């Protein structure tokens, strides 16, 4: 039992874990969080891109405008061609007017830098110089130099004579973009820091939404399990007018219809049981009279003409079968009405089997292999009925030798008594094994009617009554072909009665 309990708890834990991992609540929460996370990341990326573009665009426009205005102002007092000293003064004046940016002035082979210590070769690319030399106006380029970002703006200086001819003088201004980079990075960090609260908030909202949606689903599932367990009065409270309310309303309607059908079927079944019991009871008195008359006719059959004697014996046999059928119907009706009770006492099962065979004159027709000293708490009369039905069935439909084997077996669920009744007949037809215990089932229409009982007359209820008596003891009856349980080409059917071995305190000692 400990292993079973641990297995049950493990199975329940596994089921809860599976529901936790793959449940609808988890899927809803994960969906909410994923959507919120994707939305937050997308919004962050778009905000970063737009902010970075705006900052760089503003810096770029300011740098171009400042350089153009300052160059225009300083170039009015500048003479061409310049010498190295004049070119240096020009670069310094331009730099002073645009926020001390590094300014590089070029005139043919002369180059002047506003900051003599600045390294400008790596920051002014050949592509930018070529674009400025082409004379198309101000040009700019963002470059990375030694891991740092810079904006380089270049423009040619034109003559002020109205022809807009280039003078050959080129001016470049280098702007440090590290401040702008730091600003956009700070903006990205602040937006990124807001993603975690957004995700947590979405998870909380998802849990609240899932609870609102799943609460009626859980109630519906609980009601469905109760209905499946047999509680036909289980219903779900209908609240609201949404799809879940429609589902609950449909469930209640289905449960009402099922309960009404069940009540009707139970009423019809009860009426049928009462009818069978009443008919059987009413037939007992006339059948008793018929049995006495048939007995008298059978006793005097030898003195009657052959046809009359045969008719008398037939009437006697059919009357006995009808009486047995009535008794079996009354017994079945008691099982159906749950009106049967066990009169269980400590019983020697080997003696019970031998007595049952001897009572019906089957001792010479049946080979018995009985384990001695097998005592159990059983109802002796009902064990006798089981033995009579199973052995009679084997004698009637099987072929000799019929073998009865009594023994005990130890299984994982305790010690059991086994009683096997085997024959060497044709065996069971295909499909008969599943229905052999059905009431009035005939495995072969060409054979004698019904199954055999203790009187040798078939009522069609023998195996059904035997199974009900076995279940009353907490056991069962299994059926198989002989070839299913033994080796070799032998055929036949074997019925195995299995009963839990319950001993008295004296037997246990």
Coordinates of C-alpha atoms in Angstrom, one line a residue:
X1 CA 0.0 0.0 0.0
X2 CA 2.9 2.3 0.7
X3 CA 4.2 1.8 -2.9
X4 CA 0.7 2.4 -4.2
X5 CA 0.3 5.6 -2.1
X6 CA 3.7 6.9 -3.2
X7 CA 2.8 6.1 -6.8
X8 CA -0.5 7.9 -6.5
X9 CA 1.1 11.0 -4.9
X10 CA 3.8 11.0 -7.6
X11 CA 1.2 10.7 -10.3
X12 CA -0.8 13.6 -8.8
X13 CA 2.3 15.7 -8.5
X14 CA 3.2 14.9 -12.1
X15 CA -0.3 15.9 -13.2
X16 CA -0.1 19.2 -11.3
X17 CA 3.3 19.9 -12.8
X18 CA 2.0 19.1 -16.3
X19 CA -0.9 21.4 -15.8
X20 CA 1.4 24.1 -14.4
X21 CA 3.7 23.9 -17.4
X22 CA 1.1 23.4 -20.1
X23 CA -2.0 24.9 -18.5
X24 CA -4.1 27.6 -20.1
X25 CA -3.2 30.0 -17.3
X26 CA 0.5 29.6 -18.0
X27 CA 0.0 30.0 -21.8
X28 CA -2.0 33.2 -21.2
X29 CA 0.6 34.7 -18.9
X30 CA 3.4 33.7 -21.2
X31 CA 1.5 35.2 -24.2
X32 CA 0.9 38.5 -22.3
X33 CA 4.5 38.7 -21.2
X34 CA 5.9 37.9 -24.6
X35 CA 3.6 40.5 -26.3
X36 CA 4.6 43.1 -23.7
X37 CA 8.3 42.3 -24.0
X38 CA 8.2 42.5 -27.8
X39 CA 6.2 45.7 -27.6
X40 CA 8.6 47.2 -25.1
X41 CA 11.7 46.2 -27.1
X42 CA 10.2 47.5 -30.3
X43 CA 9.2 50.8 -28.7
X44 CA 12.7 51.1 -27.2
X45 CA 14.4 50.4 -30.5
X46 CA 12.2 52.9 -32.3
X47 CA 12.6 55.5 -29.6
X48 CA 16.4 55.1 -29.6
X49 CA 16.6 55.3 -33.4
X50 CA 14.4 58.5 -33.5
X51 CA 16.2 60.1 -30.6
X52 CA 19.7 59.3 -32.0
X53 CA 18.6 60.6 -35.5
X54 CA 17.2 63.8 -34.0
X55 CA 20.3 64.5 -31.9
X56 CA 22.7 63.8 -34.7
X57 CA 20.6 65.8 -37.2
X58 CA 20.5 68.8 -34.8
X59 CA 24.2 68.6 -34.3
X60 CA 24.9 68.2 -38.0
X61 CA 22.7 71.1 -39.0
X62 CA 24.3 73.3 -36.3
X63 CA 27.8 72.4 -37.4
X64 CA 27.1 73.1 -41.1
X65 CA 25.4 76.4 -40.5
X66 CA 28.0 77.6 -38.0
X67 CA 30.8 76.7 -40.4
X68 CA 29.2 78.3 -43.4
X69 CA 28.4 81.6 -41.5
X70 CA 31.8 81.8 -39.9
X71 CA 33.7 81.0 -43.1
X72 CA 31.7 83.6 -45.0
X73 CA 32.5 86.2 -42.4
X74 CA 36.3 85.5 -42.2
X75 CA 36.8 84.9 -45.9
X76 CA 35.8 88.5 -46.7
X77 CA 39.1 89.7 -45.2
X78 CA 41.2 86.9 -46.6
X79 CA 43.5 87.3 -49.6
X80 CA 44.2 84.6 -52.1
X81 CA 46.7 83.1 -52.6
X82 CA 47.7 83.0 -48.9
X83 CA 51.0 82.0 -47.4
X84 CA 51.3 79.5 -44.5
X85 CA 51.0 82.2 -41.8
X86 CA 47.9 83.7 -43.3
X87 CA 46.3 80.3 -43.7
X88 CA 47.0 79.5 -40.1
X89 CA 45.4 82.8 -38.9
X90 CA 42.4 82.0 -41.1
X91 CA 41.9 78.6 -39.5
X92 CA 42.3 80.0 -36.0
X93 CA 39.7 82.8 -36.7
X94 CA 37.2 80.3 -38.1
X95 CA 37.8 78.0 -35.1
X96 CA 37.3 80.8 -32.6
X97 CA 33.9 81.6 -34.1
X98 CA 32.4 78.1 -34.0
X99 CA 33.0 77.0 -30.5
X100 CA 36.7 76.1 -30.8
X101 CA 36.1 73.2 -33.0
X102 CA 39.2 71.9 -34.8
X103 CA 39.4 73.6 -38.2
X104 CA 41.7 72.5 -41.0
X105 CA 42.3 75.0 -43.9
X106 CA 43.8 73.7 -47.2
X107 CA 45.0 75.7 -50.2
X108 CA 46.7 73.7 -52.8
X109 CA 49.7 72.2 -51.0
X110 CA 49.4 74.3 -47.9
X111 CA 47.6 72.9 -44.8
X112 CA 46.9 74.8 -41.6
X113 CA 45.2 73.4 -38.4
X114 CA 43.7 75.6 -35.7
X115 CA 45.1 73.2 -33.1
X116 CA 48.7 72.4 -34.0
X117 CA 48.7 69.4 -31.7
X118 CA 45.6 67.8 -33.2
X119 CA 45.9 64.7 -35.5
X120 CA 43.5 65.3 -38.3
X121 CA 44.7 62.9 -41.0
X122 CA 42.6 60.0 -39.7
X123 CA 39.5 62.0 -39.3
X124 CA 39.3 63.8 -42.7
X125 CA 38.8 61.0 -45.3
X126 CA 39.8 61.1 -48.9
X127 CA 36.1 60.7 -50.0
X128 CA 35.1 63.9 -48.1
X129 CA 38.0 65.9 -49.5
X130 CA 37.1 64.8 -53.0
X131 CA 33.5 65.8 -52.5
X132 CA 34.5 69.2 -51.2
X133 CA 37.0 69.7 -54.0
X134 CA 34.2 69.1 -56.5
X135 CA 32.7 72.4 -55.3
X136 CA 29.2 71.2 -54.6
X137 CA 28.8 73.1 -51.4
X138 CA 29.0 72.0 -47.8
X139 CA 29.6 68.3 -47.2
X140 CA 29.7 66.3 -44.0
X141 CA 30.7 62.8 -42.8
X142 CA 30.4 60.9 -39.5
X143 CA 33.6 59.0 -38.8
X144 CA 35.0 56.8 -36.0
X145 CA 38.5 57.6 -35.0
X146 CA 40.2 55.7 -32.3
X147 CA 36.9 54.3 -31.1
X148 CA 35.3 57.7 -30.8
X149 CA 32.6 59.3 -33.0
X150 CA 33.3 62.6 -34.9
X151 CA 31.4 64.8 -37.4
X152 CA 33.5 66.3 -40.1
X153 CA 32.0 69.2 -42.2
X154 CA 33.9 70.5 -45.2
X155 CA 33.1 73.3 -47.7
X156 CA 35.0 75.2 -50.4
X157 CA 35.5 78.9 -50.2
X158 CA 34.1 80.9 -53.2
X159 CA 34.9 84.3 -54.5
X160 CA 32.6 87.1 -53.6
X161 CA 32.4 88.4 -57.2
X162 CA 29.0 86.9 -57.9
X163 CA 30.3 84.1 -60.1
X164 CA 30.5 81.7 -57.3
X165 CA 33.8 80.5 -58.4
X166 CA 35.9 78.4 -56.0
X167 CA 39.0 80.0 -54.8
X168 CA 40.8 76.8 -54.2
X169 CA 40.6 77.3 -50.4
X170 CA 38.9 74.4 -48.5
X171 CA 37.8 74.5 -44.9
X172 CA 37.1 71.4 -42.7
X173 CA 35.6 71.5 -39.2
X174 CA 35.9 68.5 -36.9
X175 CA 33.1 68.2 -34.2
X176 CA 33.4 65.8 -31.3
X177 CA 30.1 63.6 -31.0
X178 CA 30.9 61.9 -27.7
X179 CA 28.5 64.1 -25.8
X180 CA 25.7 63.2 -28.2
X181 CA 26.6 59.6 -28.0
X182 CA 26.5 59.7 -24.2
X183 CA 23.1 61.4 -24.3
X184 CA 21.5 58.8 -26.6
X185 CA 23.1 56.0 -24.5
X186 CA 21.6 57.5 -21.4
X187 CA 18.3 57.7 -23.1
X188 CA 18.6 54.0 -24.1
X189 CA 19.5 53.0 -20.6
X190 CA 16.5 54.8 -19.1
X191 CA 14.1 53.2 -21.6
X192 CA 15.7 49.8 -21.1
X193 CA 15.3 50.2 -17.3
X194 CA 11.5 50.7 -17.9
X195 CA 11.2 47.4 -19.7
X196 CA 11.3 45.3 -16.6
X197 CA 8.5 47.1 -14.8
X198 CA 6.4 46.9 -18.0
X199 CA 6.9 43.2 -18.2
X200 CA 6.1 42.7 -14.5
X201 CA 3.0 44.8 -14.8
X202 CA 1.9 42.8 -17.9
X203 CA 2.5 39.5 -16.0
X204 CA 0.3 40.8 -13.1
X205 CA -2.4 42.0 -15.6
X206 CA -2.2 38.6 -17.3
X207 CA -2.7 36.8 -14.0
X208 CA -5.7 38.9 -13.2
X209 CA -7.1 38.3 -16.7
X210 CA -6.4 34.6 -16.6
X211 CA -8.1 34.3 -13.2
X212 CA -11.2 36.1 -14.6
X213 CA -11.3 33.9 -17.7
X214 CA -10.3 30.6 -16.0
X215 CA -12.4 30.8 -12.9
X216 CA -15.6 29.8 -14.7
X217 CA -13.6 27.2 -16.7
X218 CA -12.4 25.6 -13.5
X219 CA -15.9 25.6 -12.1
X220 CA -17.1 23.9 -15.3
X221 CA -14.3 21.4 -15.2
X222 CA -15.2 20.6 -11.5
X223 CA -18.8 20.2 -12.4
X224 CA -17.9 17.9 -15.3
X225 CA -15.8 15.7 -13.1
X226 CA -18.6 15.5 -10.6
X227 CA -21.0 14.6 -13.4
X228 CA -18.6 11.9 -14.7
X229 CA -18.3 10.5 -11.1
X230 CA -22.1 10.0 -11.0
X231 CA -23.3 13.2 -9.4
X232 CA -26.0 14.0 -11.9
X233 CA -27.2 17.0 -9.8
X234 CA -23.9 18.9 -10.4
X235 CA -24.6 22.3 -12.1
X236 CA -22.6 25.5 -12.9
X237 CA -23.8 28.9 -11.9
X238 CA -24.4 31.1 -15.0
X239 CA -23.1 34.6 -14.7
X240 CA -22.9 37.2 -17.5
X241 CA -23.8 37.0 -21.1
X242 CA -20.5 36.1 -22.8
X243 CA -19.4 32.8 -24.5
X244 CA -18.5 31.2 -21.1
X245 CA -22.0 31.9 -19.8
X246 CA -23.4 30.3 -23.0
X247 CA -21.1 27.3 -22.4
X248 CA -22.2 27.0 -18.7
X249 CA -25.8 27.2 -19.8
X250 CA -25.3 24.5 -22.4
X251 CA -23.7 22.3 -19.8
X252 CA -26.6 22.7 -17.4
X253 CA -29.1 21.9 -20.1
X254 CA -27.1 18.8 -21.0
X255 CA -26.9 17.8 -17.4
X256 CA -30.6 18.3 -17.0
X257 CA -31.3 16.1 -20.0
X258 CA -28.9 13.4 -18.7
X259 CA -30.4 13.5 -15.3
X260 CA -33.9 13.2 -16.7
X261 CA -32.8 10.3 -19.0
X262 CA -31.1 8.5 -16.1
X263 CA -34.2 8.9 -13.9
X264 CA -36.4 7.5 -16.6
X265 CA -34.0 4.6 -17.3
X266 CA -33.8 3.8 -13.6
X267 CA -37.5 3.9 -13.3
X268 CA -37.9 1.6 -16.3
X269 CA -35.2 -0.7 -14.9
X270 CA -36.9 -0.9 -11.5
X271 CA -40.2 -1.7 -13.2
X272 CA -38.6 -4.4 -15.2
X273 CA -37.0 -5.9 -12.1
X274 CA -40.3 -5.8 -10.3
X275 CA -42.0 -7.3 -13.2
X276 CA -39.5 -10.2 -13.4
X277 CA -39.7 -10.7 -9.7
X278 CA -43.5 -10.6 -9.6
X279 CA -43.8 -13.0 -12.6
X280 CA -41.3 -15.4 -11.1
X281 CA -43.1 -15.3 -7.8
X282 CA -46.5 -15.8 -9.3
X283 CA -45.2 -18.7 -11.4
X284 CA -43.9 -20.6 -8.4
X285 CA -47.3 -21.9 -7.2
X286 CA -48.5 -23.2 -10.6
X287 CA -45.1 -24.6 -11.3
X288 CA -45.1 -26.5 -8.1
X289 CA -48.4 -28.1 -9.1
X290 CA -47.0 -28.8 -12.6
X291 CA -43.9 -30.3 -11.1
X292 CA -45.9 -32.7 -9.0
X293 CA -48.0 -33.7 -11.9
X294 CA -45.0 -34.1 -14.2
X295 CA -43.3 -36.2 -11.5
X296 CA -46.3 -38.6 -11.3
X297 CA -46.4 -38.8 -15.1
X298 CA -42.6 -39.6 -15.2
X299 CA -43.0 -42.3 -12.6
X300 CA -45.9 -44.0 -14.6
X301 CA -44.3 -43.4 -18.0
X302 CA -43.2 -47.0 -18.3
X303 CA -46.9 -48.0 -18.1
X304 CA -47.9 -45.6 -20.9
X305 CA -47.8 -46.1 -24.6
X306 CA -44.4 -45.1 -26.2
X307 CA -45.6 -41.8 -27.6
X308 CA -47.4 -40.9 -24.3
X309 CA -44.4 -42.0 -22.3
X310 CA -42.0 -39.8 -24.4
X311 CA -44.4 -36.9 -24.0
X312 CA -44.6 -37.4 -20.3
X313 CA -40.8 -37.4 -19.9
X314 CA -40.5 -34.3 -22.2
X315 CA -43.1 -32.5 -20.0
X316 CA -41.2 -33.5 -16.9
X317 CA -37.9 -32.2 -18.3
X318 CA -39.3 -29.0 -19.6
X319 CA -41.2 -28.4 -16.3
X320 CA -38.0 -28.9 -14.4
X321 CA -36.2 -26.5 -16.7
X322 CA -38.9 -23.9 -16.4
X323 CA -38.9 -24.2 -12.6
X324 CA -35.1 -23.7 -12.6
X325 CA -35.5 -20.7 -14.9
X326 CA -37.9 -19.2 -12.5
X327 CA -35.6 -19.8 -9.5
X328 CA -32.7 -18.2 -11.5
X329 CA -34.8 -15.2 -12.5
X330 CA -35.7 -14.6 -8.8
X331 CA -32.0 -15.0 -7.9
X332 CA -30.9 -12.5 -10.6
X333 CA -33.7 -10.1 -9.5
X334 CA -32.3 -10.2 -5.9
X335 CA -28.8 -9.4 -7.3
X336 CA -30.2 -6.5 -9.3
X337 CA -32.1 -5.2 -6.2
X338 CA -28.9 -5.5 -4.1
X339 CA -31.0 -7.7 -1.7
X340 CA -28.4 -10.5 -1.5
X341 CA -26.3 -11.1 1.6
X342 CA -23.4 -13.3 2.4
X343 CA -23.7 -15.9 5.1
X344 CA -19.9 -16.3 5.3
X345 CA -18.3 -18.8 7.7
X346 CA -15.0 -20.6 7.8
X347 CA -15.2 -23.3 5.2
X348 CA -13.0 -26.1 3.9
X349 CA -13.1 -25.4 0.2
X350 CA -11.9 -28.9 -0.9
X351 CA -14.7 -30.6 1.1
X352 CA -17.2 -28.1 -0.4
X353 CA -16.2 -28.9 -4.0
X354 CA -16.3 -32.7 -3.3
X355 CA -19.7 -32.4 -1.7
X356 CA -21.0 -30.3 -4.6
X357 CA -19.8 -33.0 -7.1
X358 CA -21.1 -35.9 -5.1
X359 CA -24.5 -34.2 -4.6
X360 CA -25.1 -34.2 -8.4
X361 CA -23.5 -37.5 -9.1
X362 CA -20.5 -36.0 -11.0
X363 CA -17.8 -37.6 -9.0
X364 CA -17.1 -40.3 -11.6
X365 CA -17.3 -37.9 -14.5
X366 CA -15.0 -35.2 -13.1
X367 CA -11.3 -35.5 -12.3
X368 CA -10.6 -33.4 -9.1
X369 CA -7.2 -32.1 -8.1
X370 CA -7.9 -30.3 -4.9
X371 CA -5.4 -28.8 -2.5
X372 CA -6.2 -29.9 1.0
X373 CA -6.6 -27.7 4.1
X374 CA -7.6 -24.6 2.1
X375 CA -10.0 -22.9 4.5
X376 CA -11.5 -19.4 3.8
X377 CA -14.4 -17.3 5.0
X378 CA -17.0 -17.8 2.3
X379 CA -20.7 -18.5 1.8
X380 CA -20.8 -22.3 1.4
X381 CA -24.1 -22.3 -0.5
X382 CA -23.0 -19.7 -3.0
X383 CA -19.7 -21.5 -3.6
X384 CA -21.7 -24.7 -4.3
X385 CA -23.8 -22.7 -6.8
X386 CA -20.6 -21.5 -8.6
X387 CA -19.1 -25.0 -8.7
X388 CA -22.4 -26.5 -9.9
X389 CA -22.8 -24.0 -12.7
X390 CA -19.2 -24.1 -13.9
X391 CA -18.8 -27.9 -13.8
X392 CA -22.3 -28.4 -15.3
X393 CA -21.5 -26.0 -18.1
X394 CA -18.3 -28.0 -18.8
X395 CA -20.1 -31.3 -18.8
X396 CA -22.9 -30.1 -21.0
X397 CA -20.9 -28.2 -23.6
X398 CA -17.4 -29.6 -23.3
X399 CA -15.9 -33.0 -23.7
X400 CA -14.2 -35.3 -21.2
X401 CA -12.0 -35.3 -19.3
X402 CA -13.4 -32.4 -17.2
X403 CA -10.9 -31.3 -14.6
X404 CA -11.5 -29.3 -11.4
X405 CA -8.3 -27.8 -9.8
X406 CA -8.3 -26.0 -6.4
X407 CA -5.3 -24.1 -5.2
X408 CA -3.9 -20.9 -3.8
X409 CA -1.8 -18.2 -5.4
X410 CA 0.2 -15.3 -4.0
X411 CA -0.1 -12.0 -5.9
X412 CA 0.9 -8.4 -5.3
X413 CA -2.5 -7.7 -3.8
X414 CA -2.6 -10.6 -1.4
X415 CA -3.3 -14.3 -1.3
X416 CA -6.1 -15.7 -3.6
X417 CA -8.0 -19.0 -3.9
X418 CA -8.2 -20.3 -7.5
X419 CA -10.6 -22.9 -8.8
X420 CA -10.2 -23.9 -12.4
X421 CA -12.8 -25.9 -14.3
X422 CA -11.4 -27.1 -17.7
X423 CA -12.7 -29.4 -20.4
X424 CA -11.5 -30.8 -23.7
X425 CA -14.4 -29.7 -25.8
X426 CA -14.4 -27.5 -28.9
X427 CA -13.7 -24.4 -26.9
X428 CA -15.3 -21.0 -27.2
X429 CA -16.3 -19.6 -30.6
X430 CA -14.6 -16.3 -31.6
X431 CA -16.2 -13.4 -29.8
X432 CA -17.9 -15.6 -27.2
X433 CA -15.4 -15.0 -24.5
X434 CA -16.5 -11.3 -24.0
X435 CA -20.2 -12.3 -23.8
X436 CA -20.1 -15.7 -22.1
X437 CA -21.3 -14.2 -18.8
X438 CA -24.2 -12.2 -20.4
X439 CA -27.7 -13.2 -19.4
X440 CA -29.4 -15.6 -21.9
X441 CA -26.4 -15.4 -24.2
X442 CA -26.0 -18.5 -26.5
X443 CA -22.6 -19.1 -27.8
X444 CA -23.9 -21.6 -30.3
X445 CA -27.5 -21.6 -31.4
X446 CA -27.2 -25.2 -32.6
X447 CA -26.3 -26.4 -29.1
X448 CA -28.6 -27.1 -26.2
X449 CA -30.4 -24.0 -24.8
X450 CA -28.5 -21.8 -22.4
X451 CA -25.7 -22.8 -20.1
X452 CA -25.9 -25.7 -17.7
X453 CA -26.8 -25.3 -14.0
X454 CA -26.7 -27.7 -11.1
X455 CA -29.8 -29.6 -12.2
X456 CA -28.4 -30.3 -15.7
X457 CA -31.1 -28.2 -17.3
X458 CA -30.0 -25.0 -19.0
X459 CA -31.7 -21.7 -17.9
X460 CA -29.3 -19.3 -19.7
X461 CA -28.4 -17.7 -16.4
X462 CA -25.9 -20.1 -14.9
X463 CA -22.7 -18.3 -15.7
X464 CA -24.2 -14.9 -15.0
X465 CA -25.3 -16.1 -11.5
X466 CA -21.9 -17.7 -10.9
X467 CA -20.2 -14.4 -11.7
X468 CA -22.5 -12.4 -9.4
X469 CA -21.8 -14.8 -6.6
X470 CA -18.0 -14.5 -7.2
X471 CA -18.2 -10.7 -7.2
X472 CA -20.3 -10.9 -3.9
X473 CA -17.2 -12.5 -2.4
X474 CA -14.9 -9.8 -3.8
X475 CA -13.6 -12.1 -6.6
X476 CA -14.1 -12.8 -10.3
X477 CA -14.3 -15.5 -12.9
X478 CA -12.1 -15.5 -16.0
X479 CA -12.5 -17.6 -19.1
X480 CA -10.0 -18.7 -21.6
X481 CA -9.2 -21.4 -24.1
X482 CA -7.1 -24.3 -22.9
X483 CA -4.5 -23.5 -25.5
X484 CA -4.2 -20.0 -23.9
X485 CA -3.0 -21.4 -20.6
X486 CA -1.3 -24.7 -21.4
X487 CA 1.2 -25.9 -24.0
X488 CA 0.3 -28.3 -26.7
X489 CA -2.4 -28.8 -29.3
X490 CA -5.1 -29.6 -26.8
X491 CA -8.3 -27.6 -27.0
X492 CA -11.2 -26.7 -24.7
X493 CA -12.4 -24.0 -22.3
X494 CA -11.2 -23.2 -18.8
X495 CA -13.2 -21.1 -16.3
X496 CA -11.1 -19.8 -13.4
X497 CA -12.7 -18.6 -10.1
X498 CA -10.5 -16.2 -8.1
X499 CA -11.5 -15.3 -4.6
X500 CA -9.5 -13.4 -2.0
X501 CA -8.3 -15.8 0.7
X502 CA -9.9 -14.5 3.9
X503 CA -9.1 -16.7 6.9
X504 CA -10.7 -17.0 10.3
X505 CA -8.6 -16.1 13.4
X506 CA -8.4 -19.8 14.3
X507 CA -7.1 -20.6 10.7
X508 CA -4.7 -17.7 10.9
X509 CA -3.2 -19.1 14.1

